[in-house]
Amino acid sequence: QVQLQQSGPGLVKPWQTLSLTCAISGDSVSSNSATWNWIRQSPSRGLEWLGRTYYRSKWNNDYAESVKSRLTINPDTSKNQFSLQLNSVTPEDTAIYYCSRGGENYLDPWGQGTLVTVSS
Amino acid sequence: DIQLTQSPSSLSASEGDRVTITCRASQTISSYLNWYQQKPGKAPKLLIYAASSLQSGVPSRFSGSGAGTDFTLTISSLQPEDFATYYCQQSYSTPLTFGGGTKVEIK
């Protein structure tokens, strides 16, 4: 059974970097059949997919255009986890952030969610 | 980007009612459509994948149908634990996108 455990700060100052980690148990970040995704949810934007990392003979990333210039998603094979780094955050980035495993064209399971507030 | 439009945005129903939620895609997505249930303070939970396949452990009162641009989630007999918000999501192409949600409330 795959489980995802998120960690990271709940408060980030404007223009700083938001960093979150998603630890994987029951699967490998290097799996050739899974993708590892970040999604956020806010009242104004609803559920918004941010991007993913996945291994298919080499590491690949896909990012949403809305955050592409500010977002990096990296795998960490030594710790079997993946991370999100979102630069230059503003209050519009305030949201609940989720990690999720993508497999067979659906998202399951999801991490527990992290409420991140951007405020000075 | 593929837009997903859910209707209704909310509904009130009673225990035992049959509930139908629709999701329309802005372009054809074959059967690459998933349904999730979300309860307050919790992450979304996968119910239906590939338009009509029931995720393991999900009660059989949930069913999905459709292909192309029009999809339906049906709850055959609403139970107290089914009061929640439901989202559709397409996996046909990136960016992955979600519908706006349908909140199912107690009548």
JSON list of C-alpha atoms in Angstrom, two decimals:
[
{"chain": "A", "resi": 1, "resn": "GLN", "atom": "CA", "xyz": [0.00, 0.00, 0.00]},
{"chain": "A", "resi": 2, "resn": "VAL", "atom": "CA", "xyz": [1.48, 3.29, -1.11]},
{"chain": "A", "resi": 3, "resn": "GLN", "atom": "CA", "xyz": [1.52, 6.09, 1.44]},
{"chain": "A", "resi": 4, "resn": "LEU", "atom": "CA", "xyz": [2.71, 9.67, 1.08]},
{"chain": "A", "resi": 5, "resn": "GLN", "atom": "CA", "xyz": [3.80, 11.85, 4.01]},
{"chain": "A", "resi": 6, "resn": "GLN", "atom": "CA", "xyz": [4.23, 15.57, 3.45]},
{"chain": "A", "resi": 7, "resn": "SER", "atom": "CA", "xyz": [6.47, 17.90, 5.44]},
{"chain": "A", "resi": 8, "resn": "GLY", "atom": "CA", "xyz": [7.39, 21.55, 5.29]},
{"chain": "A", "resi": 9, "resn": "PRO", "atom": "CA", "xyz": [6.61, 24.95, 6.79]},
{"chain": "A", "resi": 10, "resn": "GLY", "atom": "CA", "xyz": [3.11, 26.35, 6.94]},
{"chain": "A", "resi": 11, "resn": "LEU", "atom": "CA", "xyz": [4.14, 30.00, 6.76]},
{"chain": "A", "resi": 12, "resn": "VAL", "atom": "CA", "xyz": [6.31, 31.62, 4.09]},
{"chain": "A", "resi": 13, "resn": "LYS", "atom": "CA", "xyz": [7.15, 35.29, 3.68]},
{"chain": "A", "resi": 14, "resn": "PRO", "atom": "CA", "xyz": [6.37, 37.08, 0.40]},
{"chain": "A", "resi": 15, "resn": "TRP", "atom": "CA", "xyz": [9.08, 36.77, -2.27]},
{"chain": "A", "resi": 16, "resn": "GLN", "atom": "CA", "xyz": [10.71, 33.86, -0.45]},
{"chain": "A", "resi": 17, "resn": "THR", "atom": "CA", "xyz": [10.79, 30.20, -1.53]},
{"chain": "A", "resi": 18, "resn": "LEU", "atom": "CA", "xyz": [8.12, 27.70, -0.59]},
{"chain": "A", "resi": 19, "resn": "SER", "atom": "CA", "xyz": [9.66, 24.24, -0.03]},
{"chain": "A", "resi": 20, "resn": "LEU", "atom": "CA", "xyz": [7.75, 21.03, 0.63]},
{"chain": "A", "resi": 21, "resn": "THR", "atom": "CA", "xyz": [8.76, 17.38, 0.70]},
{"chain": "A", "resi": 22, "resn": "CYS", "atom": "CA", "xyz": [6.73, 14.23, 0.06]},
{"chain": "A", "resi": 23, "resn": "ALA", "atom": "CA", "xyz": [8.13, 10.97, 1.49]},
{"chain": "A", "resi": 24, "resn": "ILE", "atom": "CA", "xyz": [7.05, 7.79, -0.27]},
{"chain": "A", "resi": 25, "resn": "SER", "atom": "CA", "xyz": [6.47, 4.39, 1.31]},
{"chain": "A", "resi": 26, "resn": "GLY", "atom": "CA", "xyz": [5.32, 1.30, -0.55]},
{"chain": "A", "resi": 27, "resn": "ASP", "atom": "CA", "xyz": [6.69, 2.43, -3.93]},
{"chain": "A", "resi": 28, "resn": "SER", "atom": "CA", "xyz": [9.83, 3.94, -5.43]},
{"chain": "A", "resi": 29, "resn": "VAL", "atom": "CA", "xyz": [10.28, 7.46, -6.73]},
{"chain": "A", "resi": 30, "resn": "SER", "atom": "CA", "xyz": [12.29, 5.78, -9.51]},
{"chain": "A", "resi": 31, "resn": "SER", "atom": "CA", "xyz": [9.36, 3.61, -10.59]},
{"chain": "A", "resi": 32, "resn": "ASN", "atom": "CA", "xyz": [9.00, 3.26, -14.36]},
{"chain": "A", "resi": 33, "resn": "SER", "atom": "CA", "xyz": [5.22, 3.30, -14.15]},
{"chain": "A", "resi": 34, "resn": "ALA", "atom": "CA", "xyz": [4.41, 6.10, -11.70]},
{"chain": "A", "resi": 35, "resn": "THR", "atom": "CA", "xyz": [4.52, 9.87, -11.76]},
{"chain": "A", "resi": 36, "resn": "TRP", "atom": "CA", "xyz": [4.94, 12.04, -8.69]},
{"chain": "A", "resi": 37, "resn": "ASN", "atom": "CA", "xyz": [2.71, 15.10, -8.63]},
{"chain": "A", "resi": 38, "resn": "TRP", "atom": "CA", "xyz": [2.05, 18.31, -6.73]},
{"chain": "A", "resi": 39, "resn": "ILE", "atom": "CA", "xyz": [-1.44, 19.84, -6.64]},
{"chain": "A", "resi": 40, "resn": "ARG", "atom": "CA", "xyz": [-2.74, 22.80, -4.70]},
{"chain": "A", "resi": 41, "resn": "GLN", "atom": "CA", "xyz": [-6.21, 23.90, -3.64]},
{"chain": "A", "resi": 42, "resn": "SER", "atom": "CA", "xyz": [-7.51, 27.34, -2.81]},
{"chain": "A", "resi": 43, "resn": "PRO", "atom": "CA", "xyz": [-10.98, 28.93, -2.78]},
{"chain": "A", "resi": 44, "resn": "SER", "atom": "CA", "xyz": [-10.07, 31.19, -5.69]},
{"chain": "A", "resi": 45, "resn": "ARG", "atom": "CA", "xyz": [-8.35, 28.62, -7.94]},
{"chain": "A", "resi": 46, "resn": "GLY", "atom": "CA", "xyz": [-9.97, 25.34, -6.89]},
{"chain": "A", "resi": 47, "resn": "LEU", "atom": "CA", "xyz": [-7.82, 22.25, -7.45]},
{"chain": "A", "resi": 48, "resn": "GLU", "atom": "CA", "xyz": [-4.80, 23.20, -9.54]},
{"chain": "A", "resi": 49, "resn": "TRP", "atom": "CA", "xyz": [-2.23, 20.71, -10.79]},
{"chain": "A", "resi": 50, "resn": "LEU", "atom": "CA", "xyz": [1.25, 22.23, -10.53]},
{"chain": "A", "resi": 51, "resn": "GLY", "atom": "CA", "xyz": [3.55, 19.65, -12.00]},
{"chain": "A", "resi": 52, "resn": "ARG", "atom": "CA", "xyz": [5.21, 16.25, -11.77]},
{"chain": "A", "resi": 53, "resn": "THR", "atom": "CA", "xyz": [8.44, 14.34, -11.94]},
{"chain": "A", "resi": 54, "resn": "TYR", "atom": "CA", "xyz": [8.89, 10.81, -13.26]},
{"chain": "A", "resi": 55, "resn": "TYR", "atom": "CA", "xyz": [11.51, 8.36, -14.41]},
{"chain": "A", "resi": 56, "resn": "ARG", "atom": "CA", "xyz": [11.38, 6.75, -17.85]},
{"chain": "A", "resi": 57, "resn": "SER", "atom": "CA", "xyz": [15.00, 5.79, -18.58]},
{"chain": "A", "resi": 58, "resn": "LYS", "atom": "CA", "xyz": [15.77, 9.36, -17.53]},
{"chain": "A", "resi": 59, "resn": "TRP", "atom": "CA", "xyz": [14.21, 11.92, -15.24]},
{"chain": "A", "resi": 60, "resn": "ASN", "atom": "CA", "xyz": [11.44, 14.06, -16.69]},
{"chain": "A", "resi": 61, "resn": "ASN", "atom": "CA", "xyz": [9.37, 17.00, -15.45]},
{"chain": "A", "resi": 62, "resn": "ASP", "atom": "CA", "xyz": [6.13, 18.59, -16.56]},
{"chain": "A", "resi": 63, "resn": "TYR", "atom": "CA", "xyz": [4.97, 21.92, -15.14]},
{"chain": "A", "resi": 64, "resn": "ALA", "atom": "CA", "xyz": [1.83, 24.01, -15.37]},
{"chain": "A", "resi": 65, "resn": "GLU", "atom": "CA", "xyz": [2.39, 27.17, -17.41]},
{"chain": "A", "resi": 66, "resn": "SER", "atom": "CA", "xyz": [1.03, 29.32, -14.58]},
{"chain": "A", "resi": 67, "resn": "VAL", "atom": "CA", "xyz": [3.98, 28.44, -12.31]},
{"chain": "A", "resi": 68, "resn": "LYS", "atom": "CA", "xyz": [6.56, 27.09, -14.77]},
{"chain": "A", "resi": 69, "resn": "SER", "atom": "CA", "xyz": [9.01, 29.96, -14.31]},
{"chain": "A", "resi": 70, "resn": "ARG", "atom": "CA", "xyz": [8.98, 29.62, -10.52]},
{"chain": "A", "resi": 71, "resn": "LEU", "atom": "CA", "xyz": [8.56, 25.90, -9.87]},
{"chain": "A", "resi": 72, "resn": "THR", "atom": "CA", "xyz": [11.04, 23.07, -9.47]},
{"chain": "A", "resi": 73, "resn": "ILE", "atom": "CA", "xyz": [10.08, 19.49, -8.61]},
{"chain": "A", "resi": 74, "resn": "ASN", "atom": "CA", "xyz": [12.96, 17.19, -7.79]},
{"chain": "A", "resi": 75, "resn": "PRO", "atom": "CA", "xyz": [13.26, 13.51, -6.93]},
{"chain": "A", "resi": 76, "resn": "ASP", "atom": "CA", "xyz": [15.53, 12.36, -4.11]},
{"chain": "A", "resi": 77, "resn": "THR", "atom": "CA", "xyz": [16.34, 8.72, -4.71]},
{"chain": "A", "resi": 78, "resn": "SER", "atom": "CA", "xyz": [18.49, 8.38, -1.60]},
{"chain": "A", "resi": 79, "resn": "LYS", "atom": "CA", "xyz": [15.50, 9.22, 0.63]},
{"chain": "A", "resi": 80, "resn": "ASN", "atom": "CA", "xyz": [12.75, 7.94, -1.69]},
{"chain": "A", "resi": 81, "resn": "GLN", "atom": "CA", "xyz": [10.95, 11.26, -1.75]},
{"chain": "A", "resi": 82, "resn": "PHE", "atom": "CA", "xyz": [10.30, 14.21, -4.00]},
{"chain": "A", "resi": 83, "resn": "SER", "atom": "CA", "xyz": [10.13, 17.91, -3.35]},
{"chain": "A", "resi": 84, "resn": "LEU", "atom": "CA", "xyz": [8.50, 21.12, -4.49]},
{"chain": "A", "resi": 85, "resn": "GLN", "atom": "CA", "xyz": [10.22, 24.49, -4.57]},
{"chain": "A", "resi": 86, "resn": "LEU", "atom": "CA", "xyz": [8.17, 27.52, -5.58]},
{"chain": "A", "resi": 87, "resn": "ASN", "atom": "CA", "xyz": [10.12, 30.75, -5.81]},
{"chain": "A", "resi": 88, "resn": "SER", "atom": "CA", "xyz": [9.08, 34.35, -5.29]},
{"chain": "A", "resi": 89, "resn": "VAL", "atom": "CA", "xyz": [5.78, 33.52, -3.63]},
{"chain": "A", "resi": 90, "resn": "THR", "atom": "CA", "xyz": [2.98, 36.04, -3.19]},
{"chain": "A", "resi": 91, "resn": "PRO", "atom": "CA", "xyz": [-0.25, 35.87, -1.18]},
{"chain": "A", "resi": 92, "resn": "GLU", "atom": "CA", "xyz": [-1.89, 34.32, -4.29]},
{"chain": "A", "resi": 93, "resn": "ASP", "atom": "CA", "xyz": [0.19, 31.21, -3.60]},
{"chain": "A", "resi": 94, "resn": "THR", "atom": "CA", "xyz": [-1.58, 30.68, -0.28]},
{"chain": "A", "resi": 95, "resn": "ALA", "atom": "CA", "xyz": [-3.25, 27.26, -0.57]},
{"chain": "A", "resi": 96, "resn": "ILE", "atom": "CA", "xyz": [-3.34, 23.70, 0.66]},
{"chain": "A", "resi": 97, "resn": "TYR", "atom": "CA", "xyz": [-0.60, 21.81, -1.15]},
{"chain": "A", "resi": 98, "resn": "TYR", "atom": "CA", "xyz": [-0.91, 18.08, -1.85]},
{"chain": "A", "resi": 99, "resn": "CYS", "atom": "CA", "xyz": [1.45, 15.51, -3.26]},
{"chain": "A", "resi": 100, "resn": "SER", "atom": "CA", "xyz": [0.06, 12.53, -5.13]},
{"chain": "A", "resi": 101, "resn": "ARG", "atom": "CA", "xyz": [1.15, 9.43, -7.01]},
{"chain": "A", "resi": 102, "resn": "GLY", "atom": "CA", "xyz": [0.06, 9.25, -10.63]},
{"chain": "A", "resi": 103, "resn": "GLY", "atom": "CA", "xyz": [-0.44, 5.81, -12.06]},
{"chain": "A", "resi": 104, "resn": "GLU", "atom": "CA", "xyz": [-2.69, 4.31, -14.74]},
{"chain": "A", "resi": 105, "resn": "ASN", "atom": "CA", "xyz": [-3.79, 7.87, -15.56]},
{"chain": "A", "resi": 106, "resn": "TYR", "atom": "CA", "xyz": [-5.25, 8.76, -12.18]},
{"chain": "A", "resi": 107, "resn": "LEU", "atom": "CA", "xyz": [-4.00, 10.37, -8.97]},
{"chain": "A", "resi": 108, "resn": "ASP", "atom": "CA", "xyz": [-3.92, 7.99, -6.02]},
{"chain": "A", "resi": 109, "resn": "PRO", "atom": "CA", "xyz": [-3.04, 8.14, -3.21]},
{"chain": "A", "resi": 110, "resn": "TRP", "atom": "CA", "xyz": [-2.69, 11.71, -1.99]},
{"chain": "A", "resi": 111, "resn": "GLY", "atom": "CA", "xyz": [-0.65, 13.10, 0.85]},
{"chain": "A", "resi": 112, "resn": "GLN", "atom": "CA", "xyz": [-2.37, 14.59, 3.87]},
{"chain": "A", "resi": 113, "resn": "GLY", "atom": "CA", "xyz": [-2.05, 18.16, 2.61]},
{"chain": "A", "resi": 114, "resn": "THR", "atom": "CA", "xyz": [-0.11, 21.14, 3.93]},
{"chain": "A", "resi": 115, "resn": "LEU", "atom": "CA", "xyz": [-1.73, 24.53, 4.41]},
{"chain": "A", "resi": 116, "resn": "VAL", "atom": "CA", "xyz": [0.82, 27.11, 3.30]},
{"chain": "A", "resi": 117, "resn": "THR", "atom": "CA", "xyz": [0.14, 30.75, 4.08]},
{"chain": "A", "resi": 118, "resn": "VAL", "atom": "CA", "xyz": [2.17, 33.48, 2.38]},
{"chain": "A", "resi": 119, "resn": "SER", "atom": "CA", "xyz": [2.32, 36.42, 4.74]},
{"chain": "A", "resi": 120, "resn": "SER", "atom": "CA", "xyz": [4.84, 38.75, 6.31]},
{"chain": "B", "resi": 1, "resn": "ASP", "atom": "CA", "xyz": [-5.77, 23.56, -21.51]},
{"chain": "B", "resi": 2, "resn": "ILE", "atom": "CA", "xyz": [-8.80, 21.26, -21.27]},
{"chain": "B", "resi": 3, "resn": "GLN", "atom": "CA", "xyz": [-11.60, 22.85, -19.25]},
{"chain": "B", "resi": 4, "resn": "LEU", "atom": "CA", "xyz": [-13.95, 20.67, -17.21]},
{"chain": "B", "resi": 5, "resn": "THR", "atom": "CA", "xyz": [-17.38, 22.02, -16.32]},
{"chain": "B", "resi": 6, "resn": "GLN", "atom": "CA", "xyz": [-19.29, 20.30, -13.57]},
{"chain": "B", "resi": 7, "resn": "SER", "atom": "CA", "xyz": [-22.98, 20.65, -12.88]},
{"chain": "B", "resi": 8, "resn": "PRO", "atom": "CA", "xyz": [-24.61, 21.33, -10.63]},
{"chain": "B", "resi": 9, "resn": "SER", "atom": "CA", "xyz": [-22.16, 23.20, -8.40]},
{"chain": "B", "resi": 10, "resn": "SER", "atom": "CA", "xyz": [-24.19, 22.10, -5.40]},
{"chain": "B", "resi": 11, "resn": "LEU", "atom": "CA", "xyz": [-27.23, 20.01, -4.64]},
{"chain": "B", "resi": 12, "resn": "SER", "atom": "CA", "xyz": [-29.35, 19.04, -1.68]},
{"chain": "B", "resi": 13, "resn": "ALA", "atom": "CA", "xyz": [-30.48, 15.46, -1.37]},
{"chain": "B", "resi": 14, "resn": "SER", "atom": "CA", "xyz": [-31.84, 13.02, 1.17]},
{"chain": "B", "resi": 15, "resn": "GLU", "atom": "CA", "xyz": [-30.49, 9.70, 2.33]},
{"chain": "B", "resi": 16, "resn": "GLY", "atom": "CA", "xyz": [-31.53, 7.05, -0.17]},
{"chain": "B", "resi": 17, "resn": "ASP", "atom": "CA", "xyz": [-31.81, 9.45, -3.11]},
{"chain": "B", "resi": 18, "resn": "ARG", "atom": "CA", "xyz": [-30.26, 8.77, -6.47]},
{"chain": "B", "resi": 19, "resn": "VAL", "atom": "CA", "xyz": [-27.76, 11.52, -7.28]},
{"chain": "B", "resi": 20, "resn": "THR", "atom": "CA", "xyz": [-26.26, 12.35, -10.67]},
{"chain": "B", "resi": 21, "resn": "ILE", "atom": "CA", "xyz": [-23.37, 14.74, -11.30]},
{"chain": "B", "resi": 22, "resn": "THR", "atom": "CA", "xyz": [-22.19, 15.67, -14.77]},
{"chain": "B", "resi": 23, "resn": "CYS", "atom": "CA", "xyz": [-18.82, 16.76, -16.10]},
{"chain": "B", "resi": 24, "resn": "ARG", "atom": "CA", "xyz": [-18.31, 18.20, -19.57]},
{"chain": "B", "resi": 25, "resn": "ALA", "atom": "CA", "xyz": [-14.90, 18.54, -21.19]},
{"chain": "B", "resi": 26, "resn": "SER", "atom": "CA", "xyz": [-14.00, 21.39, -23.56]},
{"chain": "B", "resi": 27, "resn": "GLN", "atom": "CA", "xyz": [-12.62, 18.85, -26.05]},
{"chain": "B", "resi": 28, "resn": "THR", "atom": "CA", "xyz": [-12.72, 15.11, -26.44]},
{"chain": "B", "resi": 29, "resn": "ILE", "atom": "CA", "xyz": [-10.77, 13.22, -23.78]},
{"chain": "B", "resi": 30, "resn": "SER", "atom": "CA", "xyz": [-11.73, 9.66, -24.71]},
{"chain": "B", "resi": 31, "resn": "SER", "atom": "CA", "xyz": [-12.25, 7.91, -21.35]},
{"chain": "B", "resi": 32, "resn": "TYR", "atom": "CA", "xyz": [-9.46, 9.71, -19.49]},
{"chain": "B", "resi": 33, "resn": "LEU", "atom": "CA", "xyz": [-11.78, 10.99, -16.80]},
{"chain": "B", "resi": 34, "resn": "ASN", "atom": "CA", "xyz": [-11.58, 10.35, -13.06]},
{"chain": "B", "resi": 35, "resn": "TRP", "atom": "CA", "xyz": [-13.86, 11.18, -10.13]},
{"chain": "B", "resi": 36, "resn": "TYR", "atom": "CA", "xyz": [-12.79, 12.07, -6.59]},
{"chain": "B", "resi": 37, "resn": "GLN", "atom": "CA", "xyz": [-14.61, 12.60, -3.31]},
{"chain": "B", "resi": 38, "resn": "GLN", "atom": "CA", "xyz": [-13.38, 15.17, -0.82]},
{"chain": "B", "resi": 39, "resn": "LYS", "atom": "CA", "xyz": [-14.56, 15.63, 2.75]},
{"chain": "B", "resi": 40, "resn": "PRO", "atom": "CA", "xyz": [-13.73, 18.74, 4.82]},
{"chain": "B", "resi": 41, "resn": "GLY", "atom": "CA", "xyz": [-10.12, 18.82, 5.99]},
{"chain": "B", "resi": 42, "resn": "LYS", "atom": "CA", "xyz": [-9.19, 15.75, 3.96]},
{"chain": "B", "resi": 43, "resn": "ALA", "atom": "CA", "xyz": [-7.40, 15.08, 0.69]},
{"chain": "B", "resi": 44, "resn": "PRO", "atom": "CA", "xyz": [-9.42, 14.03, -2.35]},
{"chain": "B", "resi": 45, "resn": "LYS", "atom": "CA", "xyz": [-10.06, 10.29, -2.60]},
{"chain": "B", "resi": 46, "resn": "LEU", "atom": "CA", "xyz": [-10.24, 8.43, -5.91]},
{"chain": "B", "resi": 47, "resn": "LEU", "atom": "CA", "xyz": [-13.65, 6.88, -6.60]},
{"chain": "B", "resi": 48, "resn": "ILE", "atom": "CA", "xyz": [-13.80, 6.17, -10.34]},
{"chain": "B", "resi": 49, "resn": "TYR", "atom": "CA", "xyz": [-11.02, 6.04, -12.93]},
{"chain": "B", "resi": 50, "resn": "ALA", "atom": "CA", "xyz": [-11.09, 5.72, -16.70]},
{"chain": "B", "resi": 51, "resn": "ALA", "atom": "CA", "xyz": [-14.65, 7.06, -16.67]},
{"chain": "B", "resi": 52, "resn": "SER", "atom": "CA", "xyz": [-16.30, 3.89, -15.38]},
{"chain": "B", "resi": 53, "resn": "SER", "atom": "CA", "xyz": [-13.87, 1.72, -13.40]},
{"chain": "B", "resi": 54, "resn": "LEU", "atom": "CA", "xyz": [-14.57, 1.51, -9.68]},
{"chain": "B", "resi": 55, "resn": "GLN", "atom": "CA", "xyz": [-11.49, 1.99, -7.50]},
{"chain": "B", "resi": 56, "resn": "SER", "atom": "CA", "xyz": [-10.82, -0.89, -5.12]},
{"chain": "B", "resi": 57, "resn": "GLY", "atom": "CA", "xyz": [-12.66, -0.51, -1.83]},
{"chain": "B", "resi": 58, "resn": "VAL", "atom": "CA", "xyz": [-15.20, 2.00, -3.13]},
{"chain": "B", "resi": 59, "resn": "PRO", "atom": "CA", "xyz": [-18.85, 1.00, -2.57]},
{"chain": "B", "resi": 60, "resn": "SER", "atom": "CA", "xyz": [-20.73, -0.27, -5.61]},
{"chain": "B", "resi": 61, "resn": "ARG", "atom": "CA", "xyz": [-23.41, 2.43, -5.22]},
{"chain": "B", "resi": 62, "resn": "PHE", "atom": "CA", "xyz": [-20.92, 4.70, -7.01]},
{"chain": "B", "resi": 63, "resn": "SER", "atom": "CA", "xyz": [-20.75, 4.39, -10.77]},
{"chain": "B", "resi": 64, "resn": "GLY", "atom": "CA", "xyz": [-19.39, 6.39, -13.67]},
{"chain": "B", "resi": 65, "resn": "SER", "atom": "CA", "xyz": [-20.24, 6.57, -17.34]},
{"chain": "B", "resi": 66, "resn": "GLY", "atom": "CA", "xyz": [-19.47, 8.53, -20.48]},
{"chain": "B", "resi": 67, "resn": "ALA", "atom": "CA", "xyz": [-16.81, 9.03, -23.09]},
{"chain": "B", "resi": 68, "resn": "GLY", "atom": "CA", "xyz": [-15.62, 11.81, -25.36]},
{"chain": "B", "resi": 69, "resn": "THR", "atom": "CA", "xyz": [-16.79, 15.04, -23.75]},
{"chain": "B", "resi": 70, "resn": "ASP", "atom": "CA", "xyz": [-19.71, 14.09, -21.48]},
{"chain": "B", "resi": 71, "resn": "PHE", "atom": "CA", "xyz": [-19.42, 12.12, -18.27]},
{"chain": "B", "resi": 72, "resn": "THR", "atom": "CA", "xyz": [-21.62, 11.23, -15.32]},
{"chain": "B", "resi": 73, "resn": "LEU", "atom": "CA", "xyz": [-21.07, 10.18, -11.73]},
{"chain": "B", "resi": 74, "resn": "THR", "atom": "CA", "xyz": [-24.05, 8.44, -10.14]},
{"chain": "B", "resi": 75, "resn": "ILE", "atom": "CA", "xyz": [-24.67, 7.54, -6.52]},
{"chain": "B", "resi": 76, "resn": "SER", "atom": "CA", "xyz": [-27.51, 5.04, -6.60]},
{"chain": "B", "resi": 77, "resn": "SER", "atom": "CA", "xyz": [-28.64, 5.40, -3.00]},
{"chain": "B", "resi": 78, "resn": "LEU", "atom": "CA", "xyz": [-27.11, 8.28, -1.05]},
{"chain": "B", "resi": 79, "resn": "GLN", "atom": "CA", "xyz": [-25.68, 7.32, 2.33]},
{"chain": "B", "resi": 80, "resn": "PRO", "atom": "CA", "xyz": [-24.82, 9.66, 5.24]},
{"chain": "B", "resi": 81, "resn": "GLU", "atom": "CA", "xyz": [-21.10, 9.25, 4.58]},
{"chain": "B", "resi": 82, "resn": "ASP", "atom": "CA", "xyz": [-21.53, 10.40, 0.97]},
{"chain": "B", "resi": 83, "resn": "PHE", "atom": "CA", "xyz": [-22.17, 14.02, 1.86]},
{"chain": "B", "resi": 84, "resn": "ALA", "atom": "CA", "xyz": [-19.03, 15.62, 0.45]},
{"chain": "B", "resi": 85, "resn": "THR", "atom": "CA", "xyz": [-17.68, 17.51, -2.54]},
{"chain": "B", "resi": 86, "resn": "TYR", "atom": "CA", "xyz": [-17.06, 15.62, -5.79]},
{"chain": "B", "resi": 87, "resn": "TYR", "atom": "CA", "xyz": [-14.55, 16.55, -8.49]},
{"chain": "B", "resi": 88, "resn": "CYS", "atom": "CA", "xyz": [-13.88, 15.28, -11.97]},
{"chain": "B", "resi": 89, "resn": "GLN", "atom": "CA", "xyz": [-10.34, 15.32, -13.38]},
{"chain": "B", "resi": 90, "resn": "GLN", "atom": "CA", "xyz": [-8.96, 14.66, -16.85]},
{"chain": "B", "resi": 91, "resn": "SER", "atom": "CA", "xyz": [-5.74, 12.78, -17.51]},
{"chain": "B", "resi": 92, "resn": "TYR", "atom": "CA", "xyz": [-5.88, 13.01, -21.32]},
{"chain": "B", "resi": 93, "resn": "SER", "atom": "CA", "xyz": [-3.19, 15.66, -21.49]},
{"chain": "B", "resi": 94, "resn": "THR", "atom": "CA", "xyz": [-1.09, 17.95, -19.34]},
{"chain": "B", "resi": 95, "resn": "PRO", "atom": "CA", "xyz": [-1.80, 20.17, -17.62]},
{"chain": "B", "resi": 96, "resn": "LEU", "atom": "CA", "xyz": [-4.03, 17.82, -15.67]},
{"chain": "B", "resi": 97, "resn": "THR", "atom": "CA", "xyz": [-7.20, 19.74, -14.88]},
{"chain": "B", "resi": 98, "resn": "PHE", "atom": "CA", "xyz": [-10.11, 19.45, -12.46]},
{"chain": "B", "resi": 99, "resn": "GLY", "atom": "CA", "xyz": [-13.73, 20.45, -12.51]},
{"chain": "B", "resi": 100, "resn": "GLY", "atom": "CA", "xyz": [-14.99, 23.10, -10.14]},
{"chain": "B", "resi": 101, "resn": "GLY", "atom": "CA", "xyz": [-16.63, 20.60, -7.82]},
{"chain": "B", "resi": 102, "resn": "THR", "atom": "CA", "xyz": [-20.14, 19.59, -6.80]},
{"chain": "B", "resi": 103, "resn": "LYS", "atom": "CA", "xyz": [-21.06, 19.91, -3.14]},
{"chain": "B", "resi": 104, "resn": "VAL", "atom": "CA", "xyz": [-23.62, 17.33, -2.04]},
{"chain": "B", "resi": 105, "resn": "GLU", "atom": "CA", "xyz": [-25.48, 18.56, 1.02]},
{"chain": "B", "resi": 106, "resn": "ILE", "atom": "CA", "xyz": [-28.12, 17.13, 3.30]},
{"chain": "B", "resi": 107, "resn": "LYS", "atom": "CA", "xyz": [-31.67, 18.15, 2.45]}
]
